[in-house]
Short mmCIF file of C-alpha atoms in Angstrom, two decimals:
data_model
loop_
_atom_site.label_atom_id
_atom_site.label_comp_id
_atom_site.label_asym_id
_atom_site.label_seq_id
_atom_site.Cartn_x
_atom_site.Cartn_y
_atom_site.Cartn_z
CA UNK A 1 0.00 0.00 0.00
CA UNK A 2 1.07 3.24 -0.87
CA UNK A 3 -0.56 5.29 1.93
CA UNK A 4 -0.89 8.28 -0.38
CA UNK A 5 -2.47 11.08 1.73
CA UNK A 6 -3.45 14.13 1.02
CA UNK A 7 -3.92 17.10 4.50
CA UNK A 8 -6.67 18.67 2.89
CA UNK A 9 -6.50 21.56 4.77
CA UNK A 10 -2.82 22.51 4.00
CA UNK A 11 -3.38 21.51 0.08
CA UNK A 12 -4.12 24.52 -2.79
CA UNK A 13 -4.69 22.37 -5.24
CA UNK A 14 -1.90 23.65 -6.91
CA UNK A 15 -1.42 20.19 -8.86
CA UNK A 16 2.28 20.17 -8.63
CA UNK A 17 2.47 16.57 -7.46
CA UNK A 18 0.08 15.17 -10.46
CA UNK A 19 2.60 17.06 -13.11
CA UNK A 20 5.71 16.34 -11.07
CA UNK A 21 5.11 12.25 -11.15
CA UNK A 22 7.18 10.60 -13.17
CA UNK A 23 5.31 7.82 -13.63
CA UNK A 24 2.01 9.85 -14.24
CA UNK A 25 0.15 7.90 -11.75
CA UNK A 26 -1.05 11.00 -9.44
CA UNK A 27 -4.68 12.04 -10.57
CA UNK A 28 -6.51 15.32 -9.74
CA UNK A 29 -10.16 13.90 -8.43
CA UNK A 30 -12.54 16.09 -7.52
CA UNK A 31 -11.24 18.55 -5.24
CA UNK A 32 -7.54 16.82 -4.19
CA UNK A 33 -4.77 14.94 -5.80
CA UNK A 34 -4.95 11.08 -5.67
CA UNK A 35 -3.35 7.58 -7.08
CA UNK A 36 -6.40 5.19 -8.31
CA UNK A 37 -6.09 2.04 -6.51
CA UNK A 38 -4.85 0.46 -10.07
CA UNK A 39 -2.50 2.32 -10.26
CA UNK A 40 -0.75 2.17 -7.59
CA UNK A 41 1.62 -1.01 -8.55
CA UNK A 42 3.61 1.69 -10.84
CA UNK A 43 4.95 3.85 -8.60
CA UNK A 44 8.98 3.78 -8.18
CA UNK A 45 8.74 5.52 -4.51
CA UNK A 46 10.72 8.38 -5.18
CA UNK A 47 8.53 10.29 -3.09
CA UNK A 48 8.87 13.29 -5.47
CA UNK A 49 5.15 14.21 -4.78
CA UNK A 50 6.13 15.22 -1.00
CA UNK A 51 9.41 16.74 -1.97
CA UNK A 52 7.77 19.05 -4.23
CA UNK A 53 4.33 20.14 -2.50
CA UNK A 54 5.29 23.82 -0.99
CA UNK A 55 2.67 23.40 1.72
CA UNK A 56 3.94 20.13 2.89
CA UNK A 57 0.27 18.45 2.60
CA UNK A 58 1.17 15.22 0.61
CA UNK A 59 2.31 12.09 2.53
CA UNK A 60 3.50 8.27 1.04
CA UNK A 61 4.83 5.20 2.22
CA UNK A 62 4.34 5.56 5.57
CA UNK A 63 6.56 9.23 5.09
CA UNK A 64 5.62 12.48 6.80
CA UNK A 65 7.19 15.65 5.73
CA UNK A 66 7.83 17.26 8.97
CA UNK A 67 10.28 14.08 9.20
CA UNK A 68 12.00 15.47 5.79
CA UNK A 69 15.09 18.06 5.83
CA UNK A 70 14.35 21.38 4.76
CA UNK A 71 16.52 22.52 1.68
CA UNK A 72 15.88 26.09 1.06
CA UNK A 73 18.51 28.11 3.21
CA UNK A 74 20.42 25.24 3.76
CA UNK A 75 22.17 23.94 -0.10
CA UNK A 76 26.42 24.68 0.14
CA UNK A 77 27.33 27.56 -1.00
CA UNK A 78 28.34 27.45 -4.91
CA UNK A 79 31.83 28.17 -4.55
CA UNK A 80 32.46 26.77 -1.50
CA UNK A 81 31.45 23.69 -3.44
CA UNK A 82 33.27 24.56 -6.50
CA UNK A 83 36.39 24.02 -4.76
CA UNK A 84 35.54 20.83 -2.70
CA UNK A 85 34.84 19.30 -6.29
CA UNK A 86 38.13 20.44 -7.74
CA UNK A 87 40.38 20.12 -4.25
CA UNK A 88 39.32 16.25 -4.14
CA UNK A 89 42.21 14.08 -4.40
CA UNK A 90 42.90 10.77 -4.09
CA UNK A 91 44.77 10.30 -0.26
CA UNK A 92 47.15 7.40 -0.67
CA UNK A 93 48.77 7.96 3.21
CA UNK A 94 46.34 7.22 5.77
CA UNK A 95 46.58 6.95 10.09
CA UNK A 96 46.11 3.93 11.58
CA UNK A 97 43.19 4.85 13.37
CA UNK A 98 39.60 3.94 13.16
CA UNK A 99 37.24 6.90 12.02
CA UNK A 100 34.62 7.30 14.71
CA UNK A 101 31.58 5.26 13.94
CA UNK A 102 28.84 8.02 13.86
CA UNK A 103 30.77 9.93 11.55
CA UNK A 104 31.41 6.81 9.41
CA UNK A 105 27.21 6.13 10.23
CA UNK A 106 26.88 9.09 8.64
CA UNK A 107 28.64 8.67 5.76
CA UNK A 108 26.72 5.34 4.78
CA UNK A 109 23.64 7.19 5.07
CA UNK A 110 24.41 10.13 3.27
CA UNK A 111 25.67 7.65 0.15
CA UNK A 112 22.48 5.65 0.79
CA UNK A 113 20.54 8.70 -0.53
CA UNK A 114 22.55 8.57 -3.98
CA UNK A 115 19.87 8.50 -7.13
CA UNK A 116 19.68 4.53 -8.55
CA UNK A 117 18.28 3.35 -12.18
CA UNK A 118 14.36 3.49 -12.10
CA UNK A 119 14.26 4.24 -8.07
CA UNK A 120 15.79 0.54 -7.40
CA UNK A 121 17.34 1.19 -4.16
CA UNK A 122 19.12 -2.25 -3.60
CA UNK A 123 22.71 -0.72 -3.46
CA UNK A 124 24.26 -2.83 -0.99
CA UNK A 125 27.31 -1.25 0.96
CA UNK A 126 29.47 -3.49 2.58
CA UNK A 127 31.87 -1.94 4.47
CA UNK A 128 34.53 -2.64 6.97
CA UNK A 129 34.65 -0.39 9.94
CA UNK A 130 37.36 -1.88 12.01
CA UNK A 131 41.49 -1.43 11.28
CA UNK A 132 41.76 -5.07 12.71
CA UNK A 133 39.08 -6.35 10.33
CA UNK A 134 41.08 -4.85 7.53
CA UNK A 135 44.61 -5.81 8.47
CA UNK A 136 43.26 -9.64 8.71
CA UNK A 137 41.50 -8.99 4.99
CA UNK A 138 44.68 -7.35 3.87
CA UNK A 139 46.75 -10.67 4.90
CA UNK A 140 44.44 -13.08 3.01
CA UNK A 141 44.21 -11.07 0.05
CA UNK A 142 48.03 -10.78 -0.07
CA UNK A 143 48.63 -14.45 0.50
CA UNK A 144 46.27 -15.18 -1.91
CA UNK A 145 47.31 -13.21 -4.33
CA UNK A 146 51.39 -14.05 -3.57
CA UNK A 147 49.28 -18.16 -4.69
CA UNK A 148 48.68 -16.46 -7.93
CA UNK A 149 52.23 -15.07 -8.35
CA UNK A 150 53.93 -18.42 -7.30
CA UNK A 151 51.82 -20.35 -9.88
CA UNK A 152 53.13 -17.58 -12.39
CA UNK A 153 49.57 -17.29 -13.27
CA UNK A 154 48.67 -13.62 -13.62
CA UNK A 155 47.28 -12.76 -16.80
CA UNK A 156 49.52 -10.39 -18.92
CA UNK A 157 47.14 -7.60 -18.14
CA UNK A 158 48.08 -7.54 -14.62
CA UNK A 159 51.86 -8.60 -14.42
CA UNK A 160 52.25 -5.53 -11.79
CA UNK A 161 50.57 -8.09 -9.49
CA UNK A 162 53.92 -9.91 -9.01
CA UNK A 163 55.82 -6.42 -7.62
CA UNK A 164 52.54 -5.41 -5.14
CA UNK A 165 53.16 -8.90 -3.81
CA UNK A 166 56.95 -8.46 -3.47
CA UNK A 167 56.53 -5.05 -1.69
CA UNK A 168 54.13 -6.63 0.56
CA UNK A 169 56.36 -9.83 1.31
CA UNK A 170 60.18 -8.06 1.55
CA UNK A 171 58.83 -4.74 3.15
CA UNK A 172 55.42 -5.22 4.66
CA UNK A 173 54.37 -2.25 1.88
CA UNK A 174 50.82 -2.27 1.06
CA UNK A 175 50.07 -0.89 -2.25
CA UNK A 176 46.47 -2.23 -3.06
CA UNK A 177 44.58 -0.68 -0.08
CA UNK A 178 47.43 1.91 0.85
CA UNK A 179 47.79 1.08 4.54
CA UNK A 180 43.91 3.10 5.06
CA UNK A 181 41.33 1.34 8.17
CA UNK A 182 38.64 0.56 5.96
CA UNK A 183 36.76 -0.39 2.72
CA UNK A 184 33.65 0.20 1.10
CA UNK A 185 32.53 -1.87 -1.70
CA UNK A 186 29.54 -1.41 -3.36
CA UNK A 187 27.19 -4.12 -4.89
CA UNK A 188 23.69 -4.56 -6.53
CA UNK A 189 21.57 -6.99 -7.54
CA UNK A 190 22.75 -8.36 -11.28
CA UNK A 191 18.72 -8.03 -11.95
CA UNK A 192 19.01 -4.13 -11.39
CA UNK A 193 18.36 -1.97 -14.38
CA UNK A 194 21.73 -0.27 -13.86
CA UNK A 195 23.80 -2.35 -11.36
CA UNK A 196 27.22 -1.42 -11.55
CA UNK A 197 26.23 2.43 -12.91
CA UNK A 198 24.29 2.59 -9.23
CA UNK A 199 27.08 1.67 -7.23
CA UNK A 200 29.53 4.18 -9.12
CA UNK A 201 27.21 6.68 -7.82
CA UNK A 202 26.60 6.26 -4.26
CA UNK A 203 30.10 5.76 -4.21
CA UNK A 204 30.74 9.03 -5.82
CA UNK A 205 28.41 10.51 -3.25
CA UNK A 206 30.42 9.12 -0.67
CA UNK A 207 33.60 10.39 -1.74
CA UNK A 208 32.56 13.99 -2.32
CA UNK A 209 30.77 14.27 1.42
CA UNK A 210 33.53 12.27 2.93
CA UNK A 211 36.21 14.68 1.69
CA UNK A 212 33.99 17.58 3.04
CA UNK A 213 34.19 16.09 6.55
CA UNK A 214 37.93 15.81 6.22
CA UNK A 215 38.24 11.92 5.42
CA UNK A 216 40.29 10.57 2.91
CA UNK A 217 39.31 8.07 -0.30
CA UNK A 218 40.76 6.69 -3.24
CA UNK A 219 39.10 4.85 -5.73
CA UNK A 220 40.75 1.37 -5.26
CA UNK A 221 41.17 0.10 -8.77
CA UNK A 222 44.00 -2.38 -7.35
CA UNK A 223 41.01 -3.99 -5.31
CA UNK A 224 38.61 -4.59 -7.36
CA UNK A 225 41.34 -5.76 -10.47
CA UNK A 226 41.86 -8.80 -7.54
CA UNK A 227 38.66 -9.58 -6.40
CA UNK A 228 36.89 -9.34 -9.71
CA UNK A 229 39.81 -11.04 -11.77
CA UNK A 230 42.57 -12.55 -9.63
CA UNK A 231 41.28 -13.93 -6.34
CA UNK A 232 37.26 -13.56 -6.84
CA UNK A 233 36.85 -16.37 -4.63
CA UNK A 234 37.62 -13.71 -1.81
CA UNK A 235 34.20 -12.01 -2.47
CA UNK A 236 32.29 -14.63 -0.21
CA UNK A 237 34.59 -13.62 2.59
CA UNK A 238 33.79 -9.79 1.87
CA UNK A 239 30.27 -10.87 2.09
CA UNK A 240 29.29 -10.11 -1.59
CA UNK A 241 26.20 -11.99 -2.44
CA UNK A 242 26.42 -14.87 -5.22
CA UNK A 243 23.89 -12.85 -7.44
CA UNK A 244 25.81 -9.38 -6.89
CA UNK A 245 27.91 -7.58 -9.25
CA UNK A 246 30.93 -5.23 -7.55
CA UNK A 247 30.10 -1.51 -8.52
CA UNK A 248 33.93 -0.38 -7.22
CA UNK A 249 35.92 -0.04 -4.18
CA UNK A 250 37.02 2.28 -2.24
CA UNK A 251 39.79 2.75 0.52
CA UNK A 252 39.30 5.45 3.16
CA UNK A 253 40.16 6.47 6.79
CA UNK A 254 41.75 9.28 8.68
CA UNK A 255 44.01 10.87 6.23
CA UNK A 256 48.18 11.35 6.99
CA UNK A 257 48.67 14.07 4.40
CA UNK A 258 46.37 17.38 3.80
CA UNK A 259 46.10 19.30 0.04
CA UNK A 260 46.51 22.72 0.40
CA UNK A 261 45.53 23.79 -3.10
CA UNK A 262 43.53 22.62 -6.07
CA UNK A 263 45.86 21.35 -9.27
CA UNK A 264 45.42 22.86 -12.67
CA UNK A 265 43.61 20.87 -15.57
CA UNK A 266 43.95 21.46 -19.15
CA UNK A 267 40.68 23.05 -20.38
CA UNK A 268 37.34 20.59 -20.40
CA UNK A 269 37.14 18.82 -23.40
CA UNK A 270 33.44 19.74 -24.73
CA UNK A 271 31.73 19.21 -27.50
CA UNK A 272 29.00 21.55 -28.52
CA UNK A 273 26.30 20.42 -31.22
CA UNK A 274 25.08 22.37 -33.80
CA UNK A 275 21.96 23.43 -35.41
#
């Protein structure tokens, strides 16, 4: 049941909700706005009819909009996020320290609000929160992977393998989660209109609000090369589900190094149609 409900004495009839749907289910009876029982079954419950209604009179799924965060007043100011977008880098140096677990709480549910294909929602975000947790995953992945390199069977594609393995083994270097706490890995259902395009994004989301709060990420390529193409049998112990494709990784913690300035680009590379 949807619970679509309608505080008749705060609506104006205004009908933004019924032109706002995006599945065009949201029908103007009457004197209010409502969803005809049959219709019902195609809604994607992106709860754009509450967002939108400027006297907060539309209710769904069991969602109030006094529970809702105001956004007028309170979006970043542009420049301010102008530079967070161009001062993100990539931390590679981390402290061996946990992050505190309502910050990292609030992280995950930040990235949880990241947009999916067609409203799916099943991005599933494993993560591990501990530095112990990840030192023991960091062994097995590095024995496992130093299997690989003894049987001399790395594909030609990923010959560096061998030397991450060596740096690990002769110096205790870590070069394929760069020494950082913790690791979030994305995953969605294979069934998903857009599986691994979903997980891309909440991680994206993730990164940019992490960065804000002074945490460090980097994409981990290196990871998901060896879990996806080396060692994939170590997904099970990540906890990735049998039907679940890997969006990306990413490594983050308590960064060791701080970027004072943004770097310079070469110019966009755009394309403009013409007439």
């Amino acid at each position: 049941m949807l619970d679509f409900k309608i505080d008749q004495k705060k609506c104006t009839r205004c009908e933004l909700c019924v032109n706002d749907c995006p599945v065009g289910i949201i029908r103007m009876g009457d004197d209010f706005p409502h969803i005809p029982e049959e219709k019902e079954s195609a809604c994607i419950g992106c709860q754009h009819c509450m967002a939108i209604c400027p006297t907060a009179a539309v209710s769904i799924l069991g969602k109030v909009p006094e529970d809702s965060q105001p956004v007028e007043g309170h979006l970043p100011d542009p420049d301010q996020l102008e530079t967070l977008i161009k001062g993100r880098r990539s931390v590679r140096r981390y402290r061996d320290e946990n992050l505190d677990p309502q910050l990292l709480q609030r992280l995950l549910d930040v990235a949880w609000h990241a947009p999916t294909g067609v409203n799916a929602r099943q991005v599933r975000l494993t993560v591990i929160d501990d530095r112990e947790v990840m030192q023991a995953i960091r062994e097995e992945t590095m024995e496992a992977l130093g299997e690989v390199v003894d049987r001399d069977a790395l594909p030609n594609n990923r010959l560096m393998f061998a030397a991450f393995v060596a740096a690990w083994r002769d110096k205790g270097v870590d070069i394929l989660f760069r020494g950082a706490p913790h690791l979030l890995i994305t995953s969605t259902p294979k069934k998903c209109p857009a599986p691994k395009e979903d997980g891309l994004i909440a991680l994206s989301y993730f990164e940019l609000f992490a960065q804000s709060l002074g945490v460090g990420t980097v994409w981990d390529g290196l990871a998901m090369w060896a879990y996806t193409e080396l060692v994939p049998h170590l997904q099970s112990r990540l906890g990735i589900p049998e039907d679940h494709e890997i969006g990306y990784m990413m490594a983050f913690g308590p960064p060791a190094v701080t970027y004072p300035r943004t770097v310079q680009h070469s110019p966009a590379l755009i394309a403009r149609l013409q007439k």
